[in-house]
Amino acid sequence: MTAAETATADRYSRFAELEARGYSPLYDDWCSGVSTDGEVLALLDTLPPARRQPVLFLAAARFVGAPLGDYGTFRPFVVAHWSAISQVMMRRTTQTNEAGRCAVLLPSLAAISADEGRPLALIEVGASAGACLYPDRYAYDYTPGGRLAPDGGSAVPPLACSTAGGVPLPAALPDVVWRAGIDLNPLDAGNDDDVRWLEALVWPEHAFRAERLRAALALIRADPPLLVRGDLNDEVEPLVERAPTDAVVVVFHSAVLAYLDPAGRARFRGTMQRLAGSRARPVHWLSHEGYGTLAGVAGAMEKAPGEADGRFVLQHNGTTVARTGPHGQSIEWLQ
């Protein structure tokens, strides 16, 4: 292998071992196969490094029509359809719109609203189609902790989340009066191709996530949020200024910082620290990111001995408050 192929091989091997294993047997098999397949690695290395991500490749292959068989079935499809797959990988990005992440954001959102004595104005950076902007419209099933649901129920299946460490679960859902998002390429819940792409980003064994996504997209179509096209560093402050003044603004993001370079992260951190520290109006910052993507972000928590790389860290205004499952499947409170 060339040095580039070795680096890509390591990337796919690590993804199989640390992220897919025990969570998606099919993606474990596919990425393990790719990591030792010189021909497929050479194809991937024709793309820019940022476009060789395992999740992007896997979703693009499925978007084009890859059968859900073992690597022996997957490999010839990839080789035969590489032109179409690579075009999708160059045109699309990993915009997983996982409503389940609201389960790990909800305790902090409810506490912020209660402490400030105001309803919420939500701004999500990296919003995709906007499914995480509706924490007040979903039902939740915390174990332990019980169920929480909006008055009249929810058409979206309950968001299941295991809890540990004394999570401060609210007695009621917070009131959200305004919701907006920023994305380089916002997705349209009413566009069939965008919906199909979002479905391709759901891992194949996770039928419950696909069902939840479809229900969340129906909710969005009925009551669309404000979605702004642009760079988060350029658009976040103007959007804060557009939020209603009688609400507390919460800027949040999940699995977004990995797509910024160090300078971009530093700029965003500086903006959010300034906004969160301003006395002009209440603004809070919730960050839900993986350990590796928190480099350069003040208050990042070091990974504990034996901690799995797949866990995320939830921070409030730069202070770590919880470890979480990346799709919102678990939360361990640390305070």
Short mmCIF file of C-alpha atoms in Angstrom, two decimals:
data_model
loop_
_atom_site.label_atom_id
_atom_site.label_comp_id
_atom_site.label_asym_id
_atom_site.label_seq_id
_atom_site.Cartn_x
_atom_site.Cartn_y
_atom_site.Cartn_z
CA MET A 1 0.00 0.00 0.00
CA THR A 2 1.01 3.62 -0.50
CA ALA A 3 1.26 5.90 2.54
CA ALA A 4 -2.13 7.42 1.63
CA GLU A 5 -3.75 3.99 1.34
CA THR A 6 -2.28 2.99 4.70
CA ALA A 7 -3.76 6.10 6.33
CA THR A 8 -7.16 5.39 4.78
CA ALA A 9 -6.90 1.74 5.80
CA ASP A 10 -6.23 2.77 9.40
CA ARG A 11 -9.18 5.14 9.29
CA TYR A 12 -11.56 2.39 8.20
CA SER A 13 -10.10 -0.15 10.59
CA ARG A 14 -10.55 2.23 13.52
CA PHE A 15 -14.10 3.04 12.47
CA ALA A 16 -14.95 -0.66 12.32
CA GLU A 17 -13.39 -1.40 15.69
CA LEU A 18 -14.31 1.68 17.71
CA GLU A 19 -17.60 2.90 16.26
CA ALA A 20 -19.35 0.13 14.33
CA ARG A 21 -18.44 -2.96 16.38
CA GLY A 22 -21.33 -3.97 18.57
CA TYR A 23 -23.49 -1.20 17.07
CA SER A 24 -23.65 -2.07 13.37
CA PRO A 25 -22.36 -5.53 12.41
CA LEU A 26 -22.78 -4.76 8.71
CA TYR A 27 -20.71 -1.57 8.84
CA ASP A 28 -18.14 -3.39 10.94
CA ASP A 29 -17.88 -6.03 8.20
CA TRP A 30 -17.78 -3.52 5.34
CA CYS A 31 -15.18 -1.24 6.91
CA SER A 32 -13.02 -4.14 8.08
CA GLY A 33 -13.10 -5.41 4.49
CA VAL A 34 -12.23 -2.01 3.04
CA SER A 35 -9.28 -1.65 5.42
CA THR A 36 -7.47 -4.58 3.76
CA ASP A 37 -8.69 -4.10 0.19
CA GLY A 38 -6.06 -2.31 -1.88
CA GLU A 39 -8.33 -1.72 -4.87
CA VAL A 40 -11.12 -0.08 -2.88
CA LEU A 41 -8.61 1.93 -0.83
CA ALA A 42 -7.07 3.21 -4.07
CA LEU A 43 -10.52 4.32 -5.24
CA LEU A 44 -11.15 6.16 -1.98
CA ASP A 45 -7.76 7.85 -2.24
CA THR A 46 -8.76 9.48 -5.51
CA LEU A 47 -10.95 11.75 -3.35
CA PRO A 48 -9.76 14.64 -1.14
CA PRO A 49 -8.97 13.46 2.44
CA ALA A 50 -12.04 15.17 3.88
CA ARG A 51 -14.22 13.18 1.46
CA ARG A 52 -12.90 9.75 2.46
CA GLN A 53 -14.92 9.53 5.69
CA PRO A 54 -16.33 6.08 6.38
CA VAL A 55 -19.83 7.34 7.18
CA LEU A 56 -19.93 9.42 3.99
CA PHE A 57 -18.74 6.48 1.89
CA LEU A 58 -21.16 4.01 3.45
CA ALA A 59 -24.13 6.34 3.04
CA ALA A 60 -23.18 7.21 -0.55
CA ALA A 61 -22.93 3.53 -1.48
CA ARG A 62 -26.35 2.86 0.01
CA PHE A 63 -27.79 5.99 -1.64
CA VAL A 64 -26.66 4.60 -4.99
CA GLY A 65 -28.24 1.22 -4.16
CA ALA A 66 -25.65 -1.02 -2.48
CA PRO A 67 -27.24 -4.31 -1.33
CA LEU A 68 -27.19 -5.00 2.39
CA GLY A 69 -25.13 -8.17 2.11
CA ASP A 70 -21.69 -9.13 3.40
CA TYR A 71 -18.46 -7.59 2.13
CA GLY A 72 -18.28 -10.15 -0.64
CA THR A 73 -21.50 -8.70 -2.02
CA PHE A 74 -20.71 -5.06 -1.20
CA ARG A 75 -17.25 -4.94 -2.78
CA PRO A 76 -18.18 -5.70 -6.42
CA PHE A 77 -21.06 -3.21 -6.22
CA VAL A 78 -18.66 -0.48 -5.07
CA VAL A 79 -16.17 -1.21 -7.83
CA ALA A 80 -18.86 -1.35 -10.52
CA HIS A 81 -20.64 1.80 -9.34
CA TRP A 82 -17.65 3.83 -8.15
CA SER A 83 -18.31 6.74 -10.51
CA ALA A 84 -21.82 7.29 -9.11
CA ILE A 85 -20.70 6.70 -5.50
CA SER A 86 -17.80 9.14 -5.75
CA GLN A 87 -20.05 11.80 -7.28
CA VAL A 88 -22.38 11.52 -4.28
CA MET A 89 -19.40 11.71 -1.91
CA MET A 90 -18.20 14.92 -3.57
CA ARG A 91 -21.67 16.49 -3.63
CA ARG A 92 -23.13 15.45 -0.27
CA THR A 93 -21.93 15.69 3.33
CA THR A 94 -22.63 13.68 6.47
CA GLN A 95 -25.69 15.53 7.74
CA THR A 96 -27.15 12.91 10.04
CA ASN A 97 -30.33 14.46 11.43
CA GLU A 98 -30.76 12.39 14.59
CA ALA A 99 -33.72 13.55 16.67
CA GLY A 100 -32.59 11.09 19.36
CA ARG A 101 -29.87 13.55 20.39
CA CYS A 102 -32.60 15.72 21.89
CA ALA A 103 -32.75 13.17 24.73
CA VAL A 104 -29.28 14.16 25.96
CA LEU A 105 -29.85 17.88 25.33
CA LEU A 106 -33.24 18.07 27.07
CA PRO A 107 -32.06 18.12 30.73
CA SER A 108 -29.79 21.10 30.03
CA LEU A 109 -32.37 22.89 27.89
CA ALA A 110 -35.04 22.54 30.56
CA ALA A 111 -32.65 23.69 33.31
CA ILE A 112 -31.60 26.75 31.30
CA SER A 113 -35.21 27.76 30.70
CA ALA A 114 -36.10 27.26 34.37
CA ASP A 115 -33.04 29.11 35.69
CA GLU A 116 -33.59 32.07 33.35
CA GLY A 117 -37.36 32.08 33.84
CA ARG A 118 -37.87 32.43 30.10
CA PRO A 119 -38.96 30.29 27.14
CA LEU A 120 -36.29 29.06 24.73
CA ALA A 121 -35.12 30.42 21.40
CA LEU A 122 -33.07 27.61 19.84
CA ILE A 123 -30.29 27.96 17.28
CA GLU A 124 -28.63 24.81 15.97
CA VAL A 125 -25.37 25.11 14.04
CA GLY A 126 -25.04 22.27 11.56
CA ALA A 127 -28.82 21.85 11.55
CA SER A 128 -29.23 19.60 8.49
CA ALA A 129 -33.04 19.49 8.04
CA GLY A 130 -33.71 20.74 11.59
CA ALA A 131 -34.98 17.66 13.45
CA CYS A 132 -33.06 18.53 16.65
CA LEU A 133 -34.85 21.88 16.87
CA TYR A 134 -38.03 20.26 18.24
CA PRO A 135 -37.16 18.96 21.73
CA ASP A 136 -40.54 20.15 22.99
CA ARG A 137 -42.43 18.07 20.38
CA TYR A 138 -40.94 14.66 21.18
CA ALA A 139 -41.73 12.05 23.83
CA TYR A 140 -38.87 10.64 25.91
CA ASP A 141 -38.35 7.27 27.57
CA TYR A 142 -35.53 7.51 30.12
CA THR A 143 -34.27 4.35 31.84
CA PRO A 144 -34.23 4.87 34.75
CA GLY A 145 -36.28 8.03 34.88
CA GLY A 146 -39.60 7.29 33.26
CA ARG A 147 -41.46 8.81 30.34
CA LEU A 148 -42.00 12.45 29.46
CA ALA A 149 -44.27 13.61 26.64
CA PRO A 150 -45.89 16.78 25.32
CA ASP A 151 -49.54 17.43 26.05
CA GLY A 152 -51.48 15.47 23.48
CA GLY A 153 -48.58 13.10 22.84
CA SER A 154 -46.19 12.95 19.90
CA ALA A 155 -46.40 11.33 16.48
CA VAL A 156 -42.68 10.59 16.73
CA PRO A 157 -41.74 7.32 18.50
CA PRO A 158 -40.37 8.01 22.02
CA LEU A 159 -36.67 8.82 22.21
CA ALA A 160 -35.17 6.05 24.36
CA CYS A 161 -32.18 6.99 26.50
CA SER A 162 -30.42 5.13 29.32
CA THR A 163 -29.31 7.31 32.24
CA ALA A 164 -26.64 7.17 34.92
CA GLY A 165 -25.19 9.49 37.51
CA GLY A 166 -28.21 11.49 38.63
CA VAL A 167 -29.33 13.14 35.39
CA PRO A 168 -31.50 16.18 36.30
CA LEU A 169 -34.52 15.09 34.32
CA PRO A 170 -37.22 17.77 34.07
CA ALA A 171 -40.79 17.27 35.25
CA ALA A 172 -42.11 18.95 32.10
CA LEU A 173 -40.91 19.88 28.64
CA PRO A 174 -39.58 23.42 28.17
CA ASP A 175 -41.44 26.00 26.10
CA VAL A 176 -39.75 26.73 22.76
CA VAL A 177 -40.97 29.92 21.09
CA TRP A 178 -38.46 30.24 18.24
CA ARG A 179 -36.23 27.81 16.37
CA ALA A 180 -33.59 28.40 13.74
CA GLY A 181 -30.63 26.60 12.24
CA ILE A 182 -27.47 27.20 10.21
CA ASP A 183 -26.01 24.82 7.67
CA LEU A 184 -23.69 25.07 4.68
CA ASN A 185 -26.33 23.11 2.79
CA PRO A 186 -29.65 22.95 4.65
CA LEU A 187 -31.72 19.91 3.75
CA ASP A 188 -35.39 20.18 2.83
CA ALA A 189 -37.73 17.81 4.65
CA GLY A 190 -40.04 18.09 1.65
CA ASN A 191 -37.42 17.16 -0.95
CA ASP A 192 -37.43 13.46 -1.87
CA ASP A 193 -33.68 13.30 -2.64
CA ASP A 194 -32.77 15.04 0.62
CA VAL A 195 -35.02 12.65 2.56
CA ARG A 196 -33.48 9.66 0.79
CA TRP A 197 -30.00 10.94 1.68
CA LEU A 198 -30.96 11.33 5.34
CA GLU A 199 -32.34 7.78 5.34
CA ALA A 200 -29.07 6.50 3.83
CA LEU A 201 -27.18 8.08 6.74
CA VAL A 202 -29.11 5.94 9.25
CA TRP A 203 -27.08 2.81 10.02
CA PRO A 204 -28.69 -0.25 8.39
CA GLU A 205 -29.62 -2.21 11.53
CA HIS A 206 -31.23 0.84 13.15
CA ALA A 207 -34.78 0.51 11.81
CA PHE A 208 -36.08 2.37 14.88
CA ARG A 209 -33.94 5.39 13.95
CA ALA A 210 -35.23 5.34 10.37
CA GLU A 211 -38.82 5.23 11.61
CA ARG A 212 -38.11 8.10 13.99
CA LEU A 213 -36.45 10.12 11.22
CA ARG A 214 -39.47 9.78 8.92
CA ALA A 215 -41.83 10.87 11.69
CA ALA A 216 -39.60 13.83 12.62
CA LEU A 217 -39.41 14.95 8.98
CA ALA A 218 -43.22 14.88 8.80
CA LEU A 219 -43.29 17.14 11.87
CA ILE A 220 -40.80 19.53 10.21
CA ARG A 221 -42.82 19.67 7.00
CA ALA A 222 -45.88 20.70 8.98
CA ASP A 223 -44.04 23.47 10.88
CA PRO A 224 -40.69 24.32 9.24
CA PRO A 225 -37.99 26.11 11.24
CA LEU A 226 -35.95 29.03 9.95
CA LEU A 227 -32.90 27.51 8.23
CA VAL A 228 -30.07 29.82 7.12
CA ARG A 229 -27.56 28.74 4.49
CA GLY A 230 -23.99 29.71 5.37
CA ASP A 231 -20.92 29.21 7.52
CA LEU A 232 -21.65 28.90 11.22
CA ASN A 233 -18.90 31.38 12.09
CA ASP A 234 -20.46 34.01 9.84
CA GLU A 235 -24.10 33.41 10.66
CA VAL A 236 -24.37 32.52 14.36
CA GLU A 237 -24.14 36.04 15.80
CA PRO A 238 -26.58 37.64 13.31
CA LEU A 239 -29.02 34.83 14.04
CA VAL A 240 -28.72 35.39 17.80
CA GLU A 241 -29.66 39.02 17.16
CA ARG A 242 -32.78 37.90 15.26
CA ALA A 243 -34.08 35.80 18.16
CA PRO A 244 -36.97 37.21 20.21
CA THR A 245 -35.70 39.32 23.11
CA ASP A 246 -38.12 37.82 25.64
CA ALA A 247 -36.58 34.34 25.23
CA VAL A 248 -33.29 32.84 26.38
CA VAL A 249 -31.14 31.91 23.39
CA VAL A 250 -29.45 28.50 23.35
CA VAL A 251 -26.92 27.86 20.61
CA PHE A 252 -26.21 24.14 20.30
CA HIS A 253 -24.48 21.67 18.02
CA SER A 254 -23.84 17.93 17.82
CA ALA A 255 -21.08 16.21 15.82
CA VAL A 256 -20.23 19.43 13.99
CA LEU A 257 -16.80 20.59 15.20
CA ALA A 258 -15.01 17.76 13.40
CA TYR A 259 -15.76 19.57 10.14
CA LEU A 260 -14.03 22.78 11.20
CA ASP A 261 -10.28 23.33 11.02
CA PRO A 262 -8.48 24.44 14.22
CA ALA A 263 -8.77 28.10 13.27
CA GLY A 264 -12.49 27.72 12.65
CA ARG A 265 -13.00 26.01 16.00
CA ALA A 266 -11.03 28.71 17.79
CA ARG A 267 -13.08 31.44 16.13
CA PHE A 268 -16.34 29.72 17.02
CA ARG A 269 -15.22 29.14 20.60
CA GLY A 270 -14.32 32.80 20.96
CA THR A 271 -17.66 33.93 19.58
CA MET A 272 -19.65 31.62 21.83
CA GLN A 273 -17.66 32.49 24.96
CA ARG A 274 -18.24 36.17 24.26
CA LEU A 275 -21.96 35.69 23.63
CA ALA A 276 -22.41 33.46 26.69
CA GLY A 277 -20.56 35.98 28.85
CA SER A 278 -22.49 39.01 27.62
CA ARG A 279 -24.86 40.83 29.94
CA ALA A 280 -26.80 42.31 27.03
CA ARG A 281 -29.06 39.27 26.79
CA PRO A 282 -29.03 35.67 28.05
CA VAL A 283 -27.25 33.31 25.64
CA HIS A 284 -26.18 29.75 26.47
CA TRP A 285 -23.94 27.35 24.55
CA LEU A 286 -24.46 23.58 24.48
CA SER A 287 -21.75 21.51 22.77
CA HIS A 288 -22.27 17.79 22.07
CA GLU A 289 -19.14 16.45 20.39
CA GLY A 290 -16.72 13.54 20.30
CA TYR A 291 -13.53 13.62 22.36
CA GLY A 292 -11.23 13.88 19.37
CA THR A 293 -13.05 16.87 17.91
CA LEU A 294 -12.81 18.92 21.10
CA ALA A 295 -9.11 19.71 20.66
CA GLY A 296 -8.66 23.44 21.07
CA VAL A 297 -12.03 23.95 22.73
CA ALA A 298 -11.77 25.34 26.23
CA GLY A 299 -13.09 23.08 28.99
CA ALA A 300 -12.71 19.85 27.01
CA MET A 301 -12.54 16.82 29.27
CA GLU A 302 -9.73 14.32 28.87
CA LYS A 303 -10.83 10.81 28.01
CA ALA A 304 -10.99 8.60 31.08
CA PRO A 305 -8.81 5.44 31.18
CA GLY A 306 -10.55 2.73 29.16
CA GLU A 307 -13.15 5.17 27.81
CA ALA A 308 -14.50 4.13 24.41
CA ASP A 309 -13.74 6.58 21.60
CA GLY A 310 -17.36 6.41 20.47
CA ARG A 311 -18.66 8.35 23.49
CA PHE A 312 -19.50 12.05 23.18
CA VAL A 313 -19.06 14.88 25.67
CA LEU A 314 -21.85 17.33 26.54
CA GLN A 315 -20.73 20.77 27.66
CA HIS A 316 -22.65 23.81 28.89
CA ASN A 317 -20.83 27.10 28.35
CA GLY A 318 -17.53 25.22 28.12
CA THR A 319 -18.01 23.12 31.27
CA THR A 320 -18.35 19.38 30.83
CA VAL A 321 -21.61 18.07 32.33
CA ALA A 322 -22.08 14.59 30.85
CA ARG A 323 -20.78 11.73 28.74
CA THR A 324 -23.27 10.58 26.14
CA GLY A 325 -23.99 8.13 23.36
CA PRO A 326 -23.40 9.85 20.00
CA HIS A 327 -26.96 9.31 18.79
CA GLY A 328 -28.55 10.23 22.12
CA GLN A 329 -28.93 6.65 23.31
CA SER A 330 -27.32 7.25 26.72
CA ILE A 331 -26.34 10.01 29.14
CA GLU A 332 -24.09 9.79 32.19
CA TRP A 333 -24.28 12.93 34.31
CA LEU A 334 -20.98 14.02 35.85
CA GLN A 335 -21.93 16.88 38.13
#
